[in-house]
Amino acid sequence: MSVAPPHGHGAFRGHARERRMALFGGTFDPIHIGHLAVARAAERCFHLDEIHFIPTGRPPHKHRAGMASYADRYAMVALACADHPRFIASLAESGAGHFGREVFYSVDTVRHFKQKFHGPDTHLYFLLGADSFLQIPTWKDYETLLNLCDFIVASRPGFRVDALRLVIPPELLARPGSAHAPLDPHAIALRRTSIYVLDTVSSRVSATQVRGRLDRNESIRGLVPPRVEEYITKQALYR
């Protein structure tokens, strides 16, 4: 189910190609090779020019005791992105003083990027995992969010695309035969945007798994980038 960019996204406007940018938010506690595998797959399939990794400050849904500080999580994201020219560590949800103490909502972050990079030659995507998308009805102003930009949903083993439709309000869906409908048969056309499914990425690493291994004093080699592993060791995180 890996998909090509929507029709027209690779087109040239005069001599300037459209700039394709994805926002990839999360706690990144810590960032691991699974996150990077999803980002690389999205970059390849959608010909993305930039992927902005956005560590959240105080996550509205996922706060837990023992979470690494915003400064540490951002530092690990920056290290993980350092060798990827199209990957950008973003401070968009760092808040005042870049302390990461404020709650940010995805709808506001997307609005921020749309205002900052406003223009007909920039196309914005929101990248997230399938399980996160299935929770989207619990997000602030999620109907507005679904209308703001296209989504790239990273699948997982056993995931069915039809499950995505179950959490989308029917009134947001495009009418059959709509001119807006994307060419990809696996995509879901909304009235203003589209939802694309990124085929299953082979990595099954999770942040919970990484933290658990560290708590048991087990090696995390191969689960996180080497620079991130070195940072975790030096800062004695998750122990």
C-alpha positions as a printed Julia matrix, in Angstrom:
239×3 Matrix{Float64}:
   0.0    0.0     0.0
   2.93   2.38   -0.3
   1.63   5.28   -2.27
   2.87   7.83   -4.71
   2.25  11.51   -4.06
  -1.19  12.76   -5.0
  -1.71  13.79   -8.59
  -0.12  17.16   -9.2
   2.14  17.14   -6.15
   5.17  16.43   -8.29
   4.18  18.94  -10.91
   6.18  22.02  -11.73
   4.72  25.47  -11.44
   6.72  27.35  -14.03
  10.27  26.28  -13.16
   9.74  25.87   -9.41
   8.77  22.48   -7.99
   6.25  22.4    -5.19
   7.85  22.24   -1.73
   6.6   19.22    0.2
   6.83  19.34    3.97
   5.67  16.89    6.65
   5.12  17.49   10.35
   5.98  14.51   12.55
   5.04  15.14   16.17
   5.41  12.99   19.24
   6.85  12.71   22.71
   9.97  11.03   21.28
  10.73   9.59   24.71
  13.15   8.55   23.27
  13.29   8.82   19.5
  14.17   5.4    18.04
  14.84   3.66   14.74
  11.13   2.99   14.25
  10.43   6.72   14.08
  13.26   7.16   11.59
  12.09   4.22    9.48
   8.62   5.78    9.17
  10.13   9.15    8.26
  12.43   7.66    5.63
   9.57   5.71    4.08
   7.39   8.83    3.94
  10.27  10.86    2.49
  10.77   8.28   -0.24
   7.12   7.63   -1.12
   5.96  11.24   -1.02
   9.16  12.87   -2.28
   9.25  15.06    0.8
  11.66  17.98    0.93
  11.49  18.38    4.71
  10.26  16.4     7.68
   9.96  18.45   10.85
  10.28  16.29   13.98
   8.32  18.13   16.67
   8.83  16.96   20.27
   5.8   17.99   22.25
   6.21  19.98   25.45
   3.52  18.72   27.82
   1.56  16.14   25.84
  -2.2   16.47   26.49
  -2.75  12.71   26.19
   0.5   11.01   27.06
   2.04  12.54   30.17
   3.6    9.95   32.44
   5.87   9.88   35.45
   9.51   9.51   34.51
   9.24  11.23   31.15
  12.55  12.72   30.06
  12.74  16.5    30.13
  11.88  18.49   27.04
  15.54  19.54   26.75
  16.69  15.92   26.72
  14.01  14.77   24.28
  14.75  17.64   21.91
  18.5   16.97   22.14
  17.96  13.32   21.2
  15.77  14.31   18.25
  18.42  16.77   17.06
  21.09  14.07   17.28
  18.91  11.59   15.38
  18.25  14.13   12.62
  21.85  15.29   12.3
  22.81  12.86    9.53
  19.62  13.32    7.51
  19.62  16.55    5.48
  15.83  16.51    5.06
  15.08  15.84    8.74
  14.68  18.92   10.94
  14.44  19.02   14.74
  11.74  21.58   15.48
  11.19  23.77   18.54
   7.63  24.56   17.43
   6.12  23.14   20.65
   8.87  24.22   23.05
   6.9   27.18   24.38
   8.18  30.21   26.25
  11.9   30.04   26.92
  12.04  26.68   25.09
  11.38  24.89   28.38
   8.65  22.62   27.02
   6.29  23.3    29.91
   3.2   24.23   27.91
   0.5   22.07   26.38
   0.36  22.34   22.6
  -2.34  20.98   20.33
  -1.72  19.66   16.83
  -4.38  21.89   15.3
  -2.51  24.97   16.54
   0.87  23.64   15.42
  -0.42  22.98   11.91
  -1.9   26.47   11.78
   1.48  27.87   12.84
   3.26  26.09    9.99
   0.61  27.05    7.45
   1.0   30.7     8.41
   4.79  30.54    8.46
   5.08  28.75    5.12
   1.98  30.18    3.49
   1.93  30.01   -0.28
   0.67  27.99   -3.24
   4.04  26.29   -3.74
   4.19  24.63   -0.31
   2.25  21.45    0.42
   1.9   20.37    4.04
   1.38  16.85    5.36
   0.8   15.57    8.89
   2.66  12.31    9.52
   1.57   9.92   12.27
   1.06   6.27   13.09
  -2.16   4.36   12.52
  -2.85   3.9    16.23
  -2.47   7.63   16.82
  -4.86   8.42   13.98
  -7.49   6.13   15.47
  -7.4    8.32   18.59
  -7.88  11.53   16.62
 -11.51  12.06   17.75
 -10.08  12.76   21.23
  -7.85  15.56   19.9
  -8.72  19.23   20.21
 -10.71  20.54   17.21
  -9.93  17.37   15.27
 -12.46  18.11   12.53
 -10.72  21.41   11.86
  -7.36  19.65   11.89
  -8.52  17.14    9.28
  -9.42  20.05    7.0
  -6.1   21.87    7.38
  -3.7   19.52    5.58
  -3.26  16.08    4.06
  -2.38  13.18    6.36
   0.13  10.38    5.92
  -0.8    7.47    8.18
   1.91   4.86    8.77
   0.33   1.43    8.79
   1.27  -1.56   10.93
   0.88  -5.35   10.6
  -2.77  -6.36   10.59
  -4.05  -2.82   10.15
  -7.06  -2.32    7.86
  -7.5    0.96    6.0
 -11.26   0.8     6.58
 -10.59   1.41   10.27
  -9.59   4.97    9.44
 -13.01   5.72    7.98
 -14.7    4.76   11.23
 -13.22   7.76   13.07
 -13.86  10.34   10.34
 -17.15  12.26   10.55
 -19.19  11.37    7.43
 -19.77  15.03    6.63
 -16.01  15.49    6.1
 -15.8   12.79    3.45
 -15.73  13.83   -0.19
 -18.7   12.84   -2.28
 -18.25   9.86   -4.62
 -16.83  11.02   -7.93
 -15.6   14.28   -6.46
 -12.95  16.04   -8.51
 -10.88  16.25   -5.32
 -10.61  12.47   -5.0
  -6.95  11.32   -5.18
  -5.82   8.78   -7.74
  -4.51   6.37   -5.11
  -7.27   3.79   -4.48
  -6.15   3.31   -0.87
  -6.4    7.0    -0.03
  -9.41   8.5     1.69
 -10.69  11.68    0.1
 -12.09  14.34    2.39
 -13.82  17.46    1.14
 -10.68  19.59    1.43
  -7.85  17.17    2.1
  -6.83  13.53    1.7
  -5.56  10.78    3.95
  -2.83   8.54    2.53
  -1.69   5.23    3.94
   2.0    4.43    4.13
   2.63   0.71    3.86
   3.78  -1.25    6.89
   7.26  -0.24    8.01
   9.27  -3.26    9.08
  10.58  -1.88   12.39
   8.51  -2.75   15.46
  10.62  -0.87   17.98
   8.72   1.18   20.55
   9.81   3.8    23.06
   8.28   1.64   25.8
  10.55  -1.23   24.74
  13.62   1.03   24.78
  12.82   2.4    28.24
  12.11  -1.07   29.57
  15.47  -2.4    28.4
  17.25   0.55   29.98
  15.38   0.02   33.24
  16.64  -3.59   33.24
  20.19  -2.48   32.36
  19.94  -4.23   28.99
  21.52  -3.02   25.77
  19.54  -0.77   23.42
  22.07  -1.05   20.62
  20.28  -1.13   17.29
  17.05   0.24   18.79
  18.11   3.89   18.74
  20.68   5.77   16.63
  24.24   5.47   18.03
  24.4    9.18   18.95
  21.13   8.86   20.86
  22.38   5.77   22.68
  25.52   7.67   23.67
  23.46  10.63   24.9
  21.17   8.41   26.98
  24.21   6.75   28.57
  25.94  10.04   29.37
  22.8   11.6    30.84
  21.78   8.38   32.65
  18.24   8.66   31.3
  15.44   6.17   32.01
  17.25   4.49   34.9
